[in-house]
Tab-separated table of C-alpha atoms and ligand atoms in Angstrom:
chain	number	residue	atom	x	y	z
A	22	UNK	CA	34.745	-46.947	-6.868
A	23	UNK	CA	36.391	-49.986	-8.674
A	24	UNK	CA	34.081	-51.950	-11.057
A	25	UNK	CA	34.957	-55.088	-12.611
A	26	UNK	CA	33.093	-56.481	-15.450
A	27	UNK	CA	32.822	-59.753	-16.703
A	28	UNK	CA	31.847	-60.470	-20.519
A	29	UNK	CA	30.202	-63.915	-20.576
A	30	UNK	CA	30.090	-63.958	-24.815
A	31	UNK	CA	31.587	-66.162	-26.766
A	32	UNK	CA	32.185	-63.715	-29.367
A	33	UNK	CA	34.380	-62.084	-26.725
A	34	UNK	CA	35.605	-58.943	-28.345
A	35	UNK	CA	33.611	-58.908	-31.630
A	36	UNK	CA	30.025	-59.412	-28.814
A	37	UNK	CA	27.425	-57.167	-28.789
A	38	UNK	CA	28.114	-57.505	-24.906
A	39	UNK	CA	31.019	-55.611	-25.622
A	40	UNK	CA	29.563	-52.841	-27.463
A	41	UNK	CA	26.779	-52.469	-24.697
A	42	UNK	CA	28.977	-52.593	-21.938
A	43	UNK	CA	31.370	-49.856	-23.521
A	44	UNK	CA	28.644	-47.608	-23.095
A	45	UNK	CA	27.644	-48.787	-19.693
A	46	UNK	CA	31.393	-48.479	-18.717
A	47	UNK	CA	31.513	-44.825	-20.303
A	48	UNK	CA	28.243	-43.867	-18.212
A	49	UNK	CA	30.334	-45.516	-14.912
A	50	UNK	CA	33.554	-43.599	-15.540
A	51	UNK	CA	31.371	-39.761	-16.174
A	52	UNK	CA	32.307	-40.171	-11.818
A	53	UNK	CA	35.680	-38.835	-11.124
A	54	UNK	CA	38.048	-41.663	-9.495
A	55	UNK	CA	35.285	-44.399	-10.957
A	56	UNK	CA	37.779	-47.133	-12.349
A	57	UNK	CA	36.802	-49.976	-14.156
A	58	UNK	CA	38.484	-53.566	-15.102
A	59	UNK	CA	37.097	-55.893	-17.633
A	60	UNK	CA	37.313	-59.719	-18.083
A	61	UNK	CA	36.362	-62.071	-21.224
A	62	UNK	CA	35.293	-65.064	-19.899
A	63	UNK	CA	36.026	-66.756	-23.263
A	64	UNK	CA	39.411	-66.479	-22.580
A	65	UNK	CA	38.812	-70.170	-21.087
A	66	UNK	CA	42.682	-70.201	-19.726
A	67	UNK	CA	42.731	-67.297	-17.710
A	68	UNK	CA	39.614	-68.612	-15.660
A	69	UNK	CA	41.947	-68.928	-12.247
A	70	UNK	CA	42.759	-64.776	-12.668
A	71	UNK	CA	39.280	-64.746	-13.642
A	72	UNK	CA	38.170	-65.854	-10.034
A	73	UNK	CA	40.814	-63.826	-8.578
A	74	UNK	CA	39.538	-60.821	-9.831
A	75	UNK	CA	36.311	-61.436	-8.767
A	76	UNK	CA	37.557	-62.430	-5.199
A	77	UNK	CA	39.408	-58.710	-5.065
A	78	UNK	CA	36.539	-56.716	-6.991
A	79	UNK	CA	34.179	-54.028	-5.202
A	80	UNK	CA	31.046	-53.875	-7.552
A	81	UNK	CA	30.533	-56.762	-10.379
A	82	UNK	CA	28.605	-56.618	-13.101
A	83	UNK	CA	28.212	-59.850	-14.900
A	84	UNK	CA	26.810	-59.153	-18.609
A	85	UNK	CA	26.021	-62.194	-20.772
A	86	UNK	CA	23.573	-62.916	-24.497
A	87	UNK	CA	20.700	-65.357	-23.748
A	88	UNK	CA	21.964	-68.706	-25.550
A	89	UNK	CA	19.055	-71.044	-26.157
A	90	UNK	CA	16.835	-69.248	-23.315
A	91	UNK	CA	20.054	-69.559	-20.568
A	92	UNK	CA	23.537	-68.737	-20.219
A	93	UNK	CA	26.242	-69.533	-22.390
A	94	UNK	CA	28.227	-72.576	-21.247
A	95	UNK	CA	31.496	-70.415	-20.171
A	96	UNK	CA	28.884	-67.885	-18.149
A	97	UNK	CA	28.287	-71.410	-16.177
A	98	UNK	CA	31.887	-72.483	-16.013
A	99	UNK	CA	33.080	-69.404	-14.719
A	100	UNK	CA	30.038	-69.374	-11.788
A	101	UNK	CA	30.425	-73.093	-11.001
A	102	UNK	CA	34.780	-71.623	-10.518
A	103	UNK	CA	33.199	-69.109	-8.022
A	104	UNK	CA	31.792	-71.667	-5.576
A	105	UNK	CA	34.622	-71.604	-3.081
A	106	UNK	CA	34.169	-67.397	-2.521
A	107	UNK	CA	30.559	-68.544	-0.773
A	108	UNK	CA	29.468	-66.797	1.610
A	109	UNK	CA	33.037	-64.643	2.191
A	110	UNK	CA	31.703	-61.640	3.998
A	111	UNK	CA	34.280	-59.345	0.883
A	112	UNK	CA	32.582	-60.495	-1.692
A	113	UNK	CA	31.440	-57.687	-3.916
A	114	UNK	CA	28.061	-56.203	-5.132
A	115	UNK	CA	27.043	-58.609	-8.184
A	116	UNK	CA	24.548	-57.489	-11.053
A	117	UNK	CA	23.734	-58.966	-14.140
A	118	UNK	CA	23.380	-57.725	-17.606
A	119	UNK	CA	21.428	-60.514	-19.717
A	120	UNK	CA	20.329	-59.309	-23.797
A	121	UNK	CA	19.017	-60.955	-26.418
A	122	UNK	CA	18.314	-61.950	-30.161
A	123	UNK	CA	14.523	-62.136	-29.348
A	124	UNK	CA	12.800	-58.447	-28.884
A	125	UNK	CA	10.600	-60.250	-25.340
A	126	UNK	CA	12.724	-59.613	-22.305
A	127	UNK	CA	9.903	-62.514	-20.907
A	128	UNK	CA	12.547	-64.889	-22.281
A	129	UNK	CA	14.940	-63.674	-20.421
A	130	UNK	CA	13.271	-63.592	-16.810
A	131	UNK	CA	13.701	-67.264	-16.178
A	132	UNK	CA	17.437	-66.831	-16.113
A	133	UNK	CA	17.072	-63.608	-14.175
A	134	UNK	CA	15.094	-65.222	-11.720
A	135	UNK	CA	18.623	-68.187	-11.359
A	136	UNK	CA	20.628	-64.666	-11.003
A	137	UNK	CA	19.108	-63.410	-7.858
A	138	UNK	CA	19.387	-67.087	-6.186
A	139	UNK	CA	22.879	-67.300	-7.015
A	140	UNK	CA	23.891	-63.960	-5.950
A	141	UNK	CA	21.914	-64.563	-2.482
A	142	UNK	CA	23.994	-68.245	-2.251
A	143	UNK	CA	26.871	-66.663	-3.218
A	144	UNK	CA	26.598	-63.541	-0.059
A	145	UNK	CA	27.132	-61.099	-2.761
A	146	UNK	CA	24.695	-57.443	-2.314
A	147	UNK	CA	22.260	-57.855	-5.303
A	148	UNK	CA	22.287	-55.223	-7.778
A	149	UNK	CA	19.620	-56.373	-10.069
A	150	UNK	CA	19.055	-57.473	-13.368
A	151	UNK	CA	18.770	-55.579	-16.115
A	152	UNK	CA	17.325	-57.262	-19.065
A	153	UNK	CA	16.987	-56.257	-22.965
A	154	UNK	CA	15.760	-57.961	-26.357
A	155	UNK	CA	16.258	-56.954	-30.086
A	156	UNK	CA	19.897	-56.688	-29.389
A	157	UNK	CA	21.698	-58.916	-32.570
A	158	UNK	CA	21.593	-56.777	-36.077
A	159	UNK	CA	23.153	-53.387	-33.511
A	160	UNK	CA	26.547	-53.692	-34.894
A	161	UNK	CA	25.038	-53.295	-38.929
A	162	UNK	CA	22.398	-50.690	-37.249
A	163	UNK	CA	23.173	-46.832	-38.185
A	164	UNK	CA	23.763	-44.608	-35.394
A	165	UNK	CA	20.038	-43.011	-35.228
A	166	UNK	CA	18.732	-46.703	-34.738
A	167	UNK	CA	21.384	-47.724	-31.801
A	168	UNK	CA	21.277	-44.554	-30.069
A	169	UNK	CA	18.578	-44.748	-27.810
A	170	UNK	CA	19.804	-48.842	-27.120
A	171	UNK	CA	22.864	-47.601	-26.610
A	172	UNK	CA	22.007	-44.365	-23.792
A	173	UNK	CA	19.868	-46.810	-21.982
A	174	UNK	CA	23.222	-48.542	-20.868
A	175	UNK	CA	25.170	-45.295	-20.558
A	176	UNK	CA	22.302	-44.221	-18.148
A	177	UNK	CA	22.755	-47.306	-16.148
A	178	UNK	CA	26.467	-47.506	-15.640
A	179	UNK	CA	25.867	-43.469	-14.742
A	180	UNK	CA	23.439	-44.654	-12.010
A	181	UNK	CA	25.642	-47.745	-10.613
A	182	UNK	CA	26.387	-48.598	-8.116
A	183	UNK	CA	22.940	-46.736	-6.903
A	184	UNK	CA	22.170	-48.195	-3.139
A	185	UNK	CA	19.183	-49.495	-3.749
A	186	UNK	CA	20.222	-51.322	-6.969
A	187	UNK	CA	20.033	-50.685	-10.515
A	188	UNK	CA	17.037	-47.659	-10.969
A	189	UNK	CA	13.673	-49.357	-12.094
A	190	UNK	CA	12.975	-45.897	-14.388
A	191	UNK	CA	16.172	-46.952	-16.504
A	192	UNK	CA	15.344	-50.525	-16.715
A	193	UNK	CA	12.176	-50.002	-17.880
A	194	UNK	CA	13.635	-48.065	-20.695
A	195	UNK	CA	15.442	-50.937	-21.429
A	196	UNK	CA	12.535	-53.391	-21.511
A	197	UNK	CA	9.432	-51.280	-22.130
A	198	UNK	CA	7.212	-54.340	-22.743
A	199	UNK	CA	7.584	-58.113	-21.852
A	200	UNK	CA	5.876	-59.811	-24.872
A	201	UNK	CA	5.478	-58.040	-28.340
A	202	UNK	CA	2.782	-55.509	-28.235
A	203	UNK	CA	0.032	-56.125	-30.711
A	204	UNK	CA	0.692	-53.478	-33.364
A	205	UNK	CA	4.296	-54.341	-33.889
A	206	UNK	CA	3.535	-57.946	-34.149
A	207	UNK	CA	1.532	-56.563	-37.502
A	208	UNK	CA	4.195	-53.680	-38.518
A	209	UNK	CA	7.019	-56.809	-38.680
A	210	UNK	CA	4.592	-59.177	-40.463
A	211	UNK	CA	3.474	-56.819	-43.067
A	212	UNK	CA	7.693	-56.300	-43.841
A	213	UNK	CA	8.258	-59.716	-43.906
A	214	UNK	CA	5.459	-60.114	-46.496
A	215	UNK	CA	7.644	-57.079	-48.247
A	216	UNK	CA	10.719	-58.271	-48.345
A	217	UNK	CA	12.694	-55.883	-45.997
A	218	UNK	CA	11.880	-57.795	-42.593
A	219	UNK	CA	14.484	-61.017	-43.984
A	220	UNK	CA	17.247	-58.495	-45.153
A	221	UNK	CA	19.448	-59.471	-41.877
A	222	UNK	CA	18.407	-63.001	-41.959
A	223	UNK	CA	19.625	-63.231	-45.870
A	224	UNK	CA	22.783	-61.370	-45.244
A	225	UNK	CA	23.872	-63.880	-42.728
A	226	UNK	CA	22.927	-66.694	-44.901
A	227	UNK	CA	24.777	-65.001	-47.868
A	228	UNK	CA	27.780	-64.646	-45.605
A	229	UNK	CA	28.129	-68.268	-45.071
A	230	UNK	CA	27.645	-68.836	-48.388
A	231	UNK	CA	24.012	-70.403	-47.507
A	232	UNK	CA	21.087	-68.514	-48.937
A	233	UNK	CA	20.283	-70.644	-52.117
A	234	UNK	CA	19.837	-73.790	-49.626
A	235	UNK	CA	17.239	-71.734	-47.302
A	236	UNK	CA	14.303	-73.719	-47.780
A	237	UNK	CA	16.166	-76.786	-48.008
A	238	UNK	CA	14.519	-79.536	-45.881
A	239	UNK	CA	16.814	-82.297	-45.488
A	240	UNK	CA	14.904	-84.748	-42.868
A	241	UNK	CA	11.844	-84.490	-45.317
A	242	UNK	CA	13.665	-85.910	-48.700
A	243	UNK	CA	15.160	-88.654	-46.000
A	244	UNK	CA	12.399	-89.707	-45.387
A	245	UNK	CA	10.529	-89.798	-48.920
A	246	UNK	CA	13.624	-92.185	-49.937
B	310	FMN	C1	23.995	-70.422	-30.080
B	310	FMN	C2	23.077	-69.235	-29.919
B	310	FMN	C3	21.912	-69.379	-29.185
B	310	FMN	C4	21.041	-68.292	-29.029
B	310	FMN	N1	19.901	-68.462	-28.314
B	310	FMN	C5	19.047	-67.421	-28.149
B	310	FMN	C6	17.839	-67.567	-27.406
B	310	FMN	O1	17.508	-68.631	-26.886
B	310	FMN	N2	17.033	-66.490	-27.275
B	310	FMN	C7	17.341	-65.273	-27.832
B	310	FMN	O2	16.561	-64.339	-27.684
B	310	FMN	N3	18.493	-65.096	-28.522
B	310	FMN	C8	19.345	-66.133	-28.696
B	310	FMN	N4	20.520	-65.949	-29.404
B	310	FMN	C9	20.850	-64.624	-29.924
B	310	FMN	C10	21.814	-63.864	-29.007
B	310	FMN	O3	21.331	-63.779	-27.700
B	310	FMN	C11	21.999	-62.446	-29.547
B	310	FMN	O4	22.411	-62.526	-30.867
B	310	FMN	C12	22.994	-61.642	-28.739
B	310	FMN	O5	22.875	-60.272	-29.052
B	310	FMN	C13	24.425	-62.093	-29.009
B	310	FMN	O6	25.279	-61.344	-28.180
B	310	FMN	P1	26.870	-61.425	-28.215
B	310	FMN	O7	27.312	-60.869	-29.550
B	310	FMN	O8	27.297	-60.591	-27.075
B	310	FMN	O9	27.240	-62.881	-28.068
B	310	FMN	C14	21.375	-67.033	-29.591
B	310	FMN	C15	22.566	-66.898	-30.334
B	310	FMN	C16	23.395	-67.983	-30.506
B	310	FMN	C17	24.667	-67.799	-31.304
């Protein structure tokens, strides 16, 4: 089986997408004669070859990071570049792969729920959705931390193509609760009230050389003038 994936971050090869989908595409190729092809769909030029693969693939597996509750703008391009494959009886299988910042998959569903028109509009088989929060901070995260993120998606590119799409065992793993349950809404307030909960927050701010100006408020002194 051929799969071809497409990696809708901007980040391209420094995403999280990336790191996910290695061990989706290591879980795919355990199957002997499994072969697998990947695109960047921030490589902006290539989008023509981009299509073209897609127009020649067997299974597809579209895998994009929520950007302000949707897709990034080049996950759009590149579908909008897909419109005149409609309806071609070829097309391939199509699932989606959408993570997150936030730890609520709920934010994701409204884009999920876009996925499974367009794959119907498109003709393409539906392979689901598979949906996961908490994601940015995994590429700082020691290996005990990442490893059960990261054998969810070995388990599910082990299981794909499954004929009745992606198994709903594995994406529950995935996303074992839609909105934050109650007691770790508490656990993450008492460490911010430590300290420890802002340590990724700060490092990024210290990185671009930001951190003194955190609280700055620069609207509010506008208007006080
Ligand atoms: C411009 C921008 C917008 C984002 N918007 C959201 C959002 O609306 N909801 C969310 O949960 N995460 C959001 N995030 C966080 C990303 O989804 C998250 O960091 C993801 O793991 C990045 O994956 P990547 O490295 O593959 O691009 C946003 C990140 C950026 C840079």
């Amino acid at each position: 089986m051929r799969l071809t994936v497409f990696n809708g971050s901007p980040r391209g090869k420094t995403s999280n997408t990336k790191l996910l989908m290695e061990q989706f595409c290591r879980g795919f190729l355990d199957r002997p004669d499994n072969q697998v092809e990947v695109a960047y769909l921030n490589r902006t030029k290539d989008l023509e070859h981009q299509v073209e693969m897609f127009a020649k693939a067997e299974h597809v597996i579209l895998a994009f990071p929520l950007y302000t509750d949707a897709m990034p703008g080049i996950v759009k391009h590149f579908i909008e570049a897909l419109e005149p494959l409609r309806g071609r009886p070829e097309n391939p299988s199509l699932g989606f792969i959408v993570q997150s910042g936030f730890p609520e998959p709920a934010h994701s569903r409204y884009v999920e729920r876009y996925l499974v028109k367009l794959a119907s509009r498109l003709g393409c088989a539906y392979h689901g959705t598979a949906v996961r929060g908490g994601v940015e901070g995994c590429q700082m995260q020691p290996g005990w931390m990442t490893k059960k993120l990261f054998n969810g998606f070995y388990l599910l590119g082990k299981n794909c193509p499954a004929e009745k799409g992606f198994d709903e065992s594995i994406l529950k793993m995935l996303a074992p609760w839609e909105k934050m349950p109650k007691g770790r809404i508490a656990f993450f307030r008492l460490l911010n009230k430590m300290g420890p909960g802002n340590f990724y927050w700060d490092h990024q701010l210290k990185q671009n050389k930001a951190f003194e100006q955190r609280f700055a408020r620069p609207f509010i002194e506008e208007l006080k003038d």
